[in-house]
């Protein structure tokens, strides 16, 4: 379990870099709406963390075919992202500094979503299959 937590943290660092870097790039260089930019950066970050976690953190534990595992991952990460995004949106709305530097809001929200994301990945996405067989989805 410690190994999984460590690797999940490392995947989270990768995801944070993709998420924060993506939203900052979209807002600073493309003058994108910071709320919409964050949705796009989340999808990119969730895919990056899925690739790392399926290959390293939870290697050999998946009981779903590739598409099914990805779909579960995205759904599971959406719960943590809801906490993350609510924090981010509130900070962007209330603080002009965070609006200009949305990476600050991403950082604040990431801590809240991390625990929910680990638990849902560990128990629901990569938990032991009920019948010991891989799903076909």
PDB file of N, CA and C in Angstrom, residues 2-107:
ATOM      1  N   UNK A   2       1.981   1.266   0.742  1.00  0.00           N
ATOM      2  CA  UNK A   2       2.864   2.441   0.754  1.00  0.00           C
ATOM      3  C   UNK A   2       3.413   2.722  -0.640  1.00  0.00           C
ATOM      4  N   UNK A   3       3.794   1.653  -1.336  1.00  0.00           N
ATOM      5  CA  UNK A   3       4.311   1.797  -2.697  1.00  0.00           C
ATOM      6  C   UNK A   3       3.249   2.432  -3.591  1.00  0.00           C
ATOM      7  N   UNK A   4       2.014   1.988  -3.451  1.00  0.00           N
ATOM      8  CA  UNK A   4       0.933   2.550  -4.259  1.00  0.00           C
ATOM      9  C   UNK A   4       0.714   4.025  -3.943  1.00  0.00           C
ATOM     10  N   UNK A   5       0.747   4.368  -2.681  1.00  0.00           N
ATOM     11  CA  UNK A   5       0.553   5.775  -2.300  1.00  0.00           C
ATOM     12  C   UNK A   5       1.688   6.635  -2.860  1.00  0.00           C
ATOM     13  N   UNK A   6       2.925   6.139  -2.766  1.00  0.00           N
ATOM     14  CA  UNK A   6       4.065   6.880  -3.305  1.00  0.00           C
ATOM     15  C   UNK A   6       3.919   7.078  -4.814  1.00  0.00           C
ATOM     16  N   UNK A   7       3.598   6.013  -5.521  1.00  0.00           N
ATOM     17  CA  UNK A   7       3.468   6.137  -6.974  1.00  0.00           C
ATOM     18  C   UNK A   7       2.233   6.954  -7.368  1.00  0.00           C
ATOM     19  N   UNK A   8       1.174   6.858  -6.590  1.00  0.00           N
ATOM     20  CA  UNK A   8      -0.002   7.687  -6.866  1.00  0.00           C
ATOM     21  C   UNK A   8       0.364   9.160  -6.686  1.00  0.00           C
ATOM     22  N   UNK A   9       1.173   9.455  -5.674  1.00  0.00           N
ATOM     23  CA  UNK A   9       1.658  10.818  -5.463  1.00  0.00           C
ATOM     24  C   UNK A   9       2.501  11.280  -6.650  1.00  0.00           C
ATOM     25  N   UNK A  10       3.395  10.417  -7.126  1.00  0.00           N
ATOM     26  CA  UNK A  10       4.223  10.769  -8.285  1.00  0.00           C
ATOM     27  C   UNK A  10       3.348  11.016  -9.519  1.00  0.00           C
ATOM     28  N   UNK A  11       2.353  10.169  -9.712  1.00  0.00           N
ATOM     29  CA  UNK A  11       1.417  10.382 -10.825  1.00  0.00           C
ATOM     30  C   UNK A  11       0.690  11.711 -10.644  1.00  0.00           C
ATOM     31  N   UNK A  12       0.345  12.022  -9.392  1.00  0.00           N
ATOM     32  CA  UNK A  12      -0.309  13.291  -9.108  1.00  0.00           C
ATOM     33  C   UNK A  12       0.576  14.482  -9.442  1.00  0.00           C
ATOM     34  N   UNK A  13       1.881  14.333  -9.208  1.00  0.00           N
ATOM     35  CA  UNK A  13       2.823  15.407  -9.581  1.00  0.00           C
ATOM     36  C   UNK A  13       2.849  15.592 -11.094  1.00  0.00           C
ATOM     37  N   UNK A  14       2.829  14.485 -11.812  1.00  0.00           N
ATOM     38  CA  UNK A  14       2.767  14.554 -13.273  1.00  0.00           C
ATOM     39  C   UNK A  14       1.463  15.229 -13.698  1.00  0.00           C
ATOM     40  N   UNK A  15       0.367  14.779 -13.105  1.00  0.00           N
ATOM     41  CA  UNK A  15      -0.933  15.362 -13.423  1.00  0.00           C
ATOM     42  C   UNK A  15      -0.997  16.839 -13.089  1.00  0.00           C
ATOM     43  N   UNK A  16      -0.411  17.215 -11.950  1.00  0.00           N
ATOM     44  CA  UNK A  16      -0.395  18.620 -11.574  1.00  0.00           C
ATOM     45  C   UNK A  16       0.363  19.445 -12.609  1.00  0.00           C
ATOM     46  N   UNK A  17       1.506  18.940 -13.050  1.00  0.00           N
ATOM     47  CA  UNK A  17       2.304  19.669 -14.049  1.00  0.00           C
ATOM     48  C   UNK A  17       1.513  19.847 -15.345  1.00  0.00           C
ATOM     49  N   UNK A  18       0.824  18.797 -15.769  1.00  0.00           N
ATOM     50  CA  UNK A  18       0.016  18.878 -16.994  1.00  0.00           C
ATOM     51  C   UNK A  18      -1.159  19.831 -16.785  1.00  0.00           C
ATOM     52  N   UNK A  19      -1.844  19.684 -15.661  1.00  0.00           N
ATOM     53  CA  UNK A  19      -3.023  20.502 -15.361  1.00  0.00           C
ATOM     54  C   UNK A  19      -2.653  21.973 -15.198  1.00  0.00           C
ATOM     55  N   UNK A  20      -1.736  22.247 -14.290  1.00  0.00           N
ATOM     56  CA  UNK A  20      -1.352  23.636 -14.008  1.00  0.00           C
ATOM     57  C   UNK A  20      -0.665  24.280 -15.208  1.00  0.00           C
ATOM     58  N   UNK A  21       0.218  23.530 -15.840  1.00  0.00           N
ATOM     59  CA  UNK A  21       0.901  24.066 -17.012  1.00  0.00           C
ATOM     60  C   UNK A  21      -0.063  24.341 -18.155  1.00  0.00           C
ATOM     61  N   UNK A  22      -0.991  23.425 -18.347  1.00  0.00           N
ATOM     62  CA  UNK A  22      -1.979  23.592 -19.417  1.00  0.00           C
ATOM     63  C   UNK A  22      -2.887  24.781 -19.196  1.00  0.00           C
ATOM     64  N   UNK A  23      -3.412  24.903 -17.985  1.00  0.00           N
ATOM     65  CA  UNK A  23      -4.328  26.019 -17.722  1.00  0.00           C
ATOM     66  C   UNK A  23      -3.583  27.350 -17.770  1.00  0.00           C
ATOM     67  N   UNK A  24      -2.357  27.380 -17.235  1.00  0.00           N
ATOM     68  CA  UNK A  24      -1.587  28.629 -17.274  1.00  0.00           C
ATOM     69  C   UNK A  24      -1.271  29.024 -18.709  1.00  0.00           C
ATOM     70  N   UNK A  25      -0.896  28.064 -19.522  1.00  0.00           N
ATOM     71  CA  UNK A  25      -0.606  28.316 -20.937  1.00  0.00           C
ATOM     72  C   UNK A  25      -1.843  28.850 -21.659  1.00  0.00           C
ATOM     73  N   UNK A  26      -2.975  28.202 -21.453  1.00  0.00           N
ATOM     74  CA  UNK A  26      -4.204  28.621 -22.125  1.00  0.00           C
ATOM     75  C   UNK A  26      -4.628  30.030 -21.704  1.00  0.00           C
ATOM     76  N   UNK A  27      -4.509  30.323 -20.417  1.00  0.00           N
ATOM     77  CA  UNK A  27      -4.936  31.635 -19.907  1.00  0.00           C
ATOM     78  C   UNK A  27      -3.943  32.729 -20.294  1.00  0.00           C
ATOM     79  N   UNK A  28      -2.660  32.469 -20.105  1.00  0.00           N
ATOM     80  CA  UNK A  28      -1.647  33.509 -20.331  1.00  0.00           C
ATOM     81  C   UNK A  28      -1.369  33.794 -21.799  1.00  0.00           C
ATOM     82  N   UNK A  29      -1.318  32.742 -22.610  1.00  0.00           N
ATOM     83  CA  UNK A  29      -0.897  32.935 -23.996  1.00  0.00           C
ATOM     84  C   UNK A  29      -2.039  32.935 -25.003  1.00  0.00           C
ATOM     85  N   UNK A  30      -3.128  32.296 -24.650  1.00  0.00           N
ATOM     86  CA  UNK A  30      -4.261  32.254 -25.583  1.00  0.00           C
ATOM     87  C   UNK A  30      -5.462  33.043 -25.075  1.00  0.00           C
ATOM     88  N   UNK A  31      -5.292  33.700 -23.928  1.00  0.00           N
ATOM     89  CA  UNK A  31      -6.349  34.507 -23.319  1.00  0.00           C
ATOM     90  C   UNK A  31      -7.657  33.730 -23.159  1.00  0.00           C
ATOM     91  N   UNK A  32      -7.514  32.449 -22.811  1.00  0.00           N
ATOM     92  CA  UNK A  32      -8.687  31.590 -22.641  1.00  0.00           C
ATOM     93  C   UNK A  32      -9.407  31.910 -21.335  1.00  0.00           C
ATOM     94  N   UNK A  33     -10.671  31.631 -21.304  1.00  0.00           N
ATOM     95  CA  UNK A  33     -11.463  31.742 -20.087  1.00  0.00           C
ATOM     96  C   UNK A  33     -10.872  30.766 -19.059  1.00  0.00           C
ATOM     97  N   UNK A  34     -10.536  31.228 -17.851  1.00  0.00           N
ATOM     98  CA  UNK A  34      -9.871  30.344 -16.891  1.00  0.00           C
ATOM     99  C   UNK A  34     -10.732  29.176 -16.410  1.00  0.00           C
ATOM    100  N   UNK A  35     -12.044  29.312 -16.461  1.00  0.00           N
ATOM    101  CA  UNK A  35     -12.933  28.228 -16.045  1.00  0.00           C
ATOM    102  C   UNK A  35     -12.980  27.127 -17.110  1.00  0.00           C
ATOM    103  N   UNK A  36     -13.112  27.534 -18.363  1.00  0.00           N
ATOM    104  CA  UNK A  36     -13.141  26.553 -19.455  1.00  0.00           C
ATOM    105  C   UNK A  36     -11.764  25.940 -19.690  1.00  0.00           C
ATOM    106  N   UNK A  37     -10.725  26.746 -19.551  1.00  0.00           N
ATOM    107  CA  UNK A  37      -9.364  26.241 -19.731  1.00  0.00           C
ATOM    108  C   UNK A  37      -9.071  25.139 -18.719  1.00  0.00           C
ATOM    109  N   UNK A  38      -9.592  25.292 -17.526  1.00  0.00           N
ATOM    110  CA  UNK A  38      -9.351  24.293 -16.483  1.00  0.00           C
ATOM    111  C   UNK A  38     -10.024  22.973 -16.820  1.00  0.00           C
ATOM    112  N   UNK A  39     -11.164  23.007 -17.458  1.00  0.00           N
ATOM    113  CA  UNK A  39     -11.825  21.756 -17.855  1.00  0.00           C
ATOM    114  C   UNK A  39     -10.969  20.994 -18.862  1.00  0.00           C
ATOM    115  N   UNK A  40     -10.414  21.708 -19.822  1.00  0.00           N
ATOM    116  CA  UNK A  40      -9.556  21.069 -20.818  1.00  0.00           C
ATOM    117  C   UNK A  40      -8.268  20.542 -20.175  1.00  0.00           C
ATOM    118  N   UNK A  41      -7.677  21.330 -19.301  1.00  0.00           N
ATOM    119  CA  UNK A  41      -6.433  20.880 -18.665  1.00  0.00           C
ATOM    120  C   UNK A  41      -6.676  19.672 -17.764  1.00  0.00           C
ATOM    121  N   UNK A  42      -7.858  19.593 -17.147  1.00  0.00           N
ATOM    122  CA  UNK A  42      -8.189  18.422 -16.322  1.00  0.00           C
ATOM    123  C   UNK A  42      -8.234  17.148 -17.155  1.00  0.00           C
ATOM    124  N   UNK A  43      -8.875  17.208 -18.304  1.00  0.00           N
ATOM    125  CA  UNK A  43      -8.966  16.021 -19.160  1.00  0.00           C
ATOM    126  C   UNK A  43      -7.566  15.547 -19.559  1.00  0.00           C
ATOM    127  N   UNK A  44      -6.708  16.478 -19.900  1.00  0.00           N
ATOM    128  CA  UNK A  44      -5.322  16.122 -20.260  1.00  0.00           C
ATOM    129  C   UNK A  44      -4.598  15.512 -19.061  1.00  0.00           C
ATOM    130  N   UNK A  45      -4.749  16.123 -17.897  1.00  0.00           N
ATOM    131  CA  UNK A  45      -4.081  15.631 -16.690  1.00  0.00           C
ATOM    132  C   UNK A  45      -4.618  14.260 -16.275  1.00  0.00           C
ATOM    133  N   UNK A  46      -5.923  14.064 -16.356  1.00  0.00           N
ATOM    134  CA  UNK A  46      -6.509  12.772 -15.977  1.00  0.00           C
ATOM    135  C   UNK A  46      -6.004  11.660 -16.888  1.00  0.00           C
ATOM    136  N   UNK A  47      -5.846  11.950 -18.160  1.00  0.00           N
ATOM    137  CA  UNK A  47      -5.291  10.955 -19.080  1.00  0.00           C
ATOM    138  C   UNK A  47      -3.829  10.655 -18.755  1.00  0.00           C
ATOM    139  N   UNK A  48      -3.062  11.675 -18.435  1.00  0.00           N
ATOM    140  CA  UNK A  48      -1.649  11.472 -18.086  1.00  0.00           C
ATOM    141  C   UNK A  48      -1.515  10.623 -16.823  1.00  0.00           C
ATOM    142  N   UNK A  49      -2.327  10.913 -15.806  1.00  0.00           N
ATOM    143  CA  UNK A  49      -2.230  10.142 -14.566  1.00  0.00           C
ATOM    144  C   UNK A  49      -2.733   8.713 -14.766  1.00  0.00           C
ATOM    145  N   UNK A  50      -3.734   8.547 -15.602  1.00  0.00           N
ATOM    146  CA  UNK A  50      -4.218   7.193 -15.889  1.00  0.00           C
ATOM    147  C   UNK A  50      -3.105   6.350 -16.516  1.00  0.00           C
ATOM    148  N   UNK A  51      -2.411   6.914 -17.482  1.00  0.00           N
ATOM    149  CA  UNK A  51      -1.339   6.173 -18.147  1.00  0.00           C
ATOM    150  C   UNK A  51      -0.253   5.749 -17.153  1.00  0.00           C
ATOM    151  N   UNK A  52       0.141   6.654 -16.273  1.00  0.00           N
ATOM    152  CA  UNK A  52       1.159   6.315 -15.277  1.00  0.00           C
ATOM    153  C   UNK A  52       0.622   5.291 -14.279  1.00  0.00           C
ATOM    154  N   UNK A  53      -0.543   5.553 -13.743  1.00  0.00           N
ATOM    155  CA  UNK A  53      -1.082   4.673 -12.705  1.00  0.00           C
ATOM    156  C   UNK A  53      -1.373   3.268 -13.204  1.00  0.00           C
ATOM    157  N   UNK A  54      -1.869   3.138 -14.421  1.00  0.00           N
ATOM    158  CA  UNK A  54      -2.161   1.792 -14.932  1.00  0.00           C
ATOM    159  C   UNK A  54      -0.880   1.030 -15.217  1.00  0.00           C
ATOM    160  N   UNK A  55       0.200   1.757 -15.549  1.00  0.00           N
ATOM    161  CA  UNK A  55       1.466   1.118 -15.891  1.00  0.00           C
ATOM    162  C   UNK A  55       2.357   0.859 -14.676  1.00  0.00           C
ATOM    163  N   UNK A  56       2.251   1.702 -13.652  1.00  0.00           N
ATOM    164  CA  UNK A  56       3.177   1.614 -12.524  1.00  0.00           C
ATOM    165  C   UNK A  56       2.437   1.375 -11.195  1.00  0.00           C
ATOM    166  N   UNK A  57       1.626   2.320 -10.780  1.00  0.00           N
ATOM    167  CA  UNK A  57       1.009   2.273  -9.465  1.00  0.00           C
ATOM    168  C   UNK A  57       0.159   1.025  -9.264  1.00  0.00           C
ATOM    169  N   UNK A  58      -0.704   0.740 -10.203  1.00  0.00           N
ATOM    170  CA  UNK A  58      -1.625  -0.385 -10.084  1.00  0.00           C
ATOM    171  C   UNK A  58      -1.359  -1.443 -11.154  1.00  0.00           C
ATOM    172  N   UNK A  59      -0.118  -1.572 -11.575  1.00  0.00           N
ATOM    173  CA  UNK A  59       0.241  -2.527 -12.634  1.00  0.00           C
ATOM    174  C   UNK A  59      -0.234  -3.936 -12.267  1.00  0.00           C
ATOM    175  N   UNK A  60      -0.916  -4.558 -13.203  1.00  0.00           N
ATOM    176  CA  UNK A  60      -1.392  -5.920 -13.006  1.00  0.00           C
ATOM    177  C   UNK A  60      -2.649  -6.054 -12.173  1.00  0.00           C
ATOM    178  N   UNK A  61      -3.225  -4.967 -11.703  1.00  0.00           N
ATOM    179  CA  UNK A  61      -4.403  -5.035 -10.848  1.00  0.00           C
ATOM    180  C   UNK A  61      -5.701  -4.761 -11.583  1.00  0.00           C
ATOM    181  N   UNK A  62      -5.632  -4.260 -12.789  1.00  0.00           N
ATOM    182  CA  UNK A  62      -6.858  -3.924 -13.499  1.00  0.00           C
ATOM    183  C   UNK A  62      -7.664  -5.156 -13.863  1.00  0.00           C
ATOM    184  N   UNK A  63      -8.968  -5.054 -13.740  1.00  0.00           N
ATOM    185  CA  UNK A  63      -9.835  -6.176 -14.103  1.00  0.00           C
ATOM    186  C   UNK A  63     -10.763  -5.806 -15.251  1.00  0.00           C
ATOM    187  N   UNK A  64     -10.455  -4.711 -15.928  1.00  0.00           N
ATOM    188  CA  UNK A  64     -11.282  -4.246 -17.026  1.00  0.00           C
ATOM    189  C   UNK A  64     -10.426  -4.128 -18.281  1.00  0.00           C
ATOM    190  N   UNK A  65     -11.059  -4.284 -19.412  1.00  0.00           N
ATOM    191  CA  UNK A  65     -10.370  -4.044 -20.674  1.00  0.00           C
ATOM    192  C   UNK A  65     -10.012  -2.557 -20.741  1.00  0.00           C
ATOM    193  N   UNK A  66      -9.142  -2.210 -21.640  1.00  0.00           N
ATOM    194  CA  UNK A  66      -8.580  -0.865 -21.727  1.00  0.00           C
ATOM    195  C   UNK A  66      -9.645   0.237 -21.705  1.00  0.00           C
ATOM    196  N   UNK A  67     -10.634   0.152 -22.569  1.00  0.00           N
ATOM    197  CA  UNK A  67     -11.665   1.189 -22.644  1.00  0.00           C
ATOM    198  C   UNK A  67     -12.488   1.257 -21.356  1.00  0.00           C
ATOM    199  N   UNK A  68     -12.827   0.115 -20.803  1.00  0.00           N
ATOM    200  CA  UNK A  68     -13.581   0.099 -19.549  1.00  0.00           C
ATOM    201  C   UNK A  68     -12.794   0.676 -18.399  1.00  0.00           C
ATOM    202  N   UNK A  69     -11.512   0.348 -18.339  1.00  0.00           N
ATOM    203  CA  UNK A  69     -10.656   0.885 -17.298  1.00  0.00           C
ATOM    204  C   UNK A  69     -10.542   2.403 -17.440  1.00  0.00           C
ATOM    205  N   UNK A  70     -10.326   2.876 -18.665  1.00  0.00           N
ATOM    206  CA  UNK A  70     -10.218   4.316 -18.892  1.00  0.00           C
ATOM    207  C   UNK A  70     -11.508   5.029 -18.489  1.00  0.00           C
ATOM    208  N   UNK A  71     -12.649   4.471 -18.873  1.00  0.00           N
ATOM    209  CA  UNK A  71     -13.931   5.094 -18.541  1.00  0.00           C
ATOM    210  C   UNK A  71     -14.140   5.158 -17.033  1.00  0.00           C
ATOM    211  N   UNK A  72     -13.824   4.081 -16.335  1.00  0.00           N
ATOM    212  CA  UNK A  72     -13.937   4.081 -14.875  1.00  0.00           C
ATOM    213  C   UNK A  72     -12.981   5.111 -14.267  1.00  0.00           C
ATOM    214  N   UNK A  73     -11.761   5.150 -14.810  1.00  0.00           N
ATOM    215  CA  UNK A  73     -10.771   6.108 -14.301  1.00  0.00           C
ATOM    216  C   UNK A  73     -11.300   7.532 -14.430  1.00  0.00           C
ATOM    217  N   UNK A  74     -11.775   7.880 -15.609  1.00  0.00           N
ATOM    218  CA  UNK A  74     -12.255   9.247 -15.835  1.00  0.00           C
ATOM    219  C   UNK A  74     -13.440   9.564 -14.919  1.00  0.00           C
ATOM    220  N   UNK A  75     -14.333   8.616 -14.731  1.00  0.00           N
ATOM    221  CA  UNK A  75     -15.472   8.829 -13.836  1.00  0.00           C
ATOM    222  C   UNK A  75     -14.996   8.983 -12.393  1.00  0.00           C
ATOM    223  N   UNK A  76     -14.092   8.104 -11.977  1.00  0.00           N
ATOM    224  CA  UNK A  76     -13.577   8.170 -10.607  1.00  0.00           C
ATOM    225  C   UNK A  76     -12.840   9.484 -10.353  1.00  0.00           C
ATOM    226  N   UNK A  77     -12.039   9.921 -11.296  1.00  0.00           N
ATOM    227  CA  UNK A  77     -11.284  11.159 -11.119  1.00  0.00           C
ATOM    228  C   UNK A  77     -12.189  12.380 -11.149  1.00  0.00           C
ATOM    229  N   UNK A  78     -13.343  12.245 -11.748  1.00  0.00           N
ATOM    230  CA  UNK A  78     -14.294  13.359 -11.800  1.00  0.00           C
ATOM    231  C   UNK A  78     -14.812  13.721 -10.416  1.00  0.00           C
ATOM    232  N   UNK A  79     -14.930  12.745  -9.527  1.00  0.00           N
ATOM    233  CA  UNK A  79     -15.383  13.038  -8.160  1.00  0.00           C
ATOM    234  C   UNK A  79     -14.361  13.910  -7.437  1.00  0.00           C
ATOM    235  N   UNK A  80     -13.096  13.525  -7.499  1.00  0.00           N
ATOM    236  CA  UNK A  80     -12.047  14.340  -6.889  1.00  0.00           C
ATOM    237  C   UNK A  80     -11.922  15.687  -7.576  1.00  0.00           C
ATOM    238  N   UNK A  81     -12.122  15.679  -8.888  1.00  0.00           N
ATOM    239  CA  UNK A  81     -12.040  16.924  -9.641  1.00  0.00           C
ATOM    240  C   UNK A  81     -13.155  17.894  -9.229  1.00  0.00           C
ATOM    241  N   UNK A  82     -14.312  17.389  -8.864  1.00  0.00           N
ATOM    242  CA  UNK A  82     -15.403  18.265  -8.429  1.00  0.00           C
ATOM    243  C   UNK A  82     -14.961  19.080  -7.207  1.00  0.00           C
ATOM    244  N   UNK A  83     -14.313  18.426  -6.247  1.00  0.00           N
ATOM    245  CA  UNK A  83     -13.781  19.146  -5.080  1.00  0.00           C
ATOM    246  C   UNK A  83     -12.684  20.119  -5.506  1.00  0.00           C
ATOM    247  N   UNK A  84     -11.820  19.637  -6.360  1.00  0.00           N
ATOM    248  CA  UNK A  84     -10.697  20.414  -6.859  1.00  0.00           C
ATOM    249  C   UNK A  84     -11.195  21.656  -7.611  1.00  0.00           C
ATOM    250  N   UNK A  85     -12.125  21.449  -8.526  1.00  0.00           N
ATOM    251  CA  UNK A  85     -12.606  22.540  -9.363  1.00  0.00           C
ATOM    252  C   UNK A  85     -13.396  23.568  -8.559  1.00  0.00           C
ATOM    253  N   UNK A  86     -14.172  23.119  -7.587  1.00  0.00           N
ATOM    254  CA  UNK A  86     -14.937  24.062  -6.758  1.00  0.00           C
ATOM    255  C   UNK A  86     -13.989  25.015  -6.026  1.00  0.00           C
ATOM    256  N   UNK A  87     -12.903  24.466  -5.497  1.00  0.00           N
ATOM    257  CA  UNK A  87     -11.899  25.292  -4.823  1.00  0.00           C
ATOM    258  C   UNK A  87     -11.262  26.261  -5.809  1.00  0.00           C
ATOM    259  N   UNK A  88     -10.852  25.723  -6.956  1.00  0.00           N
ATOM    260  CA  UNK A  88     -10.227  26.532  -8.014  1.00  0.00           C
ATOM    261  C   UNK A  88     -11.150  27.669  -8.452  1.00  0.00           C
ATOM    262  N   UNK A  89     -12.402  27.346  -8.760  1.00  0.00           N
ATOM    263  CA  UNK A  89     -13.350  28.351  -9.266  1.00  0.00           C
ATOM    264  C   UNK A  89     -13.602  29.447  -8.238  1.00  0.00           C
ATOM    265  N   UNK A  90     -13.726  29.052  -6.970  1.00  0.00           N
ATOM    266  CA  UNK A  90     -13.947  30.056  -5.924  1.00  0.00           C
ATOM    267  C   UNK A  90     -12.756  31.002  -5.813  1.00  0.00           C
ATOM    268  N   UNK A  91     -11.561  30.453  -5.889  1.00  0.00           N
ATOM    269  CA  UNK A  91     -10.368  31.299  -5.792  1.00  0.00           C
ATOM    270  C   UNK A  91     -10.207  32.200  -7.017  1.00  0.00           C
ATOM    271  N   UNK A  92     -10.468  31.663  -8.206  1.00  0.00           N
ATOM    272  CA  UNK A  92     -10.386  32.475  -9.426  1.00  0.00           C
ATOM    273  C   UNK A  92     -11.406  33.609  -9.373  1.00  0.00           C
ATOM    274  N   UNK A  93     -12.594  33.308  -8.898  1.00  0.00           N
ATOM    275  CA  UNK A  93     -13.663  34.298  -8.830  1.00  0.00           C
ATOM    276  C   UNK A  93     -13.342  35.422  -7.840  1.00  0.00           C
ATOM    277  N   UNK A  94     -12.795  35.055  -6.683  1.00  0.00           N
ATOM    278  CA  UNK A  94     -12.606  36.029  -5.604  1.00  0.00           C
ATOM    279  C   UNK A  94     -11.255  36.745  -5.591  1.00  0.00           C
ATOM    280  N   UNK A  95     -10.260  36.173  -6.267  1.00  0.00           N
ATOM    281  CA  UNK A  95      -8.921  36.751  -6.172  1.00  0.00           C
ATOM    282  C   UNK A  95      -8.335  37.028  -7.554  1.00  0.00           C
ATOM    283  N   UNK A  96      -8.152  38.299  -7.904  1.00  0.00           N
ATOM    284  CA  UNK A  96      -7.575  38.653  -9.205  1.00  0.00           C
ATOM    285  C   UNK A  96      -6.189  38.027  -9.433  1.00  0.00           C
ATOM    286  N   UNK A  97      -5.426  37.856  -8.371  1.00  0.00           N
ATOM    287  CA  UNK A  97      -4.106  37.244  -8.516  1.00  0.00           C
ATOM    288  C   UNK A  97      -4.229  35.803  -9.010  1.00  0.00           C
ATOM    289  N   UNK A  98      -5.197  35.081  -8.482  1.00  0.00           N
ATOM    290  CA  UNK A  98      -5.407  33.697  -8.910  1.00  0.00           C
ATOM    291  C   UNK A  98      -5.979  33.668 -10.329  1.00  0.00           C
ATOM    292  N   UNK A  99      -6.783  34.666 -10.669  1.00  0.00           N
ATOM    293  CA  UNK A  99      -7.305  34.762 -12.035  1.00  0.00           C
ATOM    294  C   UNK A  99      -6.158  34.936 -13.034  1.00  0.00           C
ATOM    295  N   UNK A 100      -5.158  35.721 -12.661  1.00  0.00           N
ATOM    296  CA  UNK A 100      -4.001  35.945 -13.534  1.00  0.00           C
ATOM    297  C   UNK A 100      -3.026  34.771 -13.487  1.00  0.00           C
ATOM    298  N   UNK A 101      -2.943  34.115 -12.350  1.00  0.00           N
ATOM    299  CA  UNK A 101      -2.043  32.975 -12.156  1.00  0.00           C
ATOM    300  C   UNK A 101      -2.855  31.772 -11.687  1.00  0.00           C
ATOM    301  N   UNK A 102      -3.626  31.169 -12.576  1.00  0.00           N
ATOM    302  CA  UNK A 102      -4.514  30.079 -12.174  1.00  0.00           C
ATOM    303  C   UNK A 102      -3.796  28.860 -11.610  1.00  0.00           C
ATOM    304  N   UNK A 103      -2.504  28.768 -11.833  1.00  0.00           N
ATOM    305  CA  UNK A 103      -1.735  27.668 -11.253  1.00  0.00           C
ATOM    306  C   UNK A 103      -1.898  27.650  -9.728  1.00  0.00           C
ATOM    307  N   UNK A 104      -2.075  28.818  -9.120  1.00  0.00           N
ATOM    308  CA  UNK A 104      -2.285  28.894  -7.664  1.00  0.00           C
ATOM    309  C   UNK A 104      -3.590  28.217  -7.260  1.00  0.00           C
ATOM    310  N   UNK A 105      -4.618  28.418  -8.040  1.00  0.00           N
ATOM    311  CA  UNK A 105      -5.897  27.769  -7.770  1.00  0.00           C
ATOM    312  C   UNK A 105      -5.835  26.268  -8.001  1.00  0.00           C
ATOM    313  N   UNK A 106      -5.093  25.853  -9.009  1.00  0.00           N
ATOM    314  CA  UNK A 106      -4.919  24.421  -9.278  1.00  0.00           C
ATOM    315  C   UNK A 106      -4.230  23.766  -8.088  1.00  0.00           C
ATOM    316  N   UNK A 107      -3.206  24.411  -7.562  1.00  0.00           N
ATOM    317  CA  UNK A 107      -2.473  23.863  -6.419  1.00  0.00           C
ATOM    318  C   UNK A 107      -3.379  23.708  -5.198  1.00  0.00           C
TER     319      UNK A 107
END
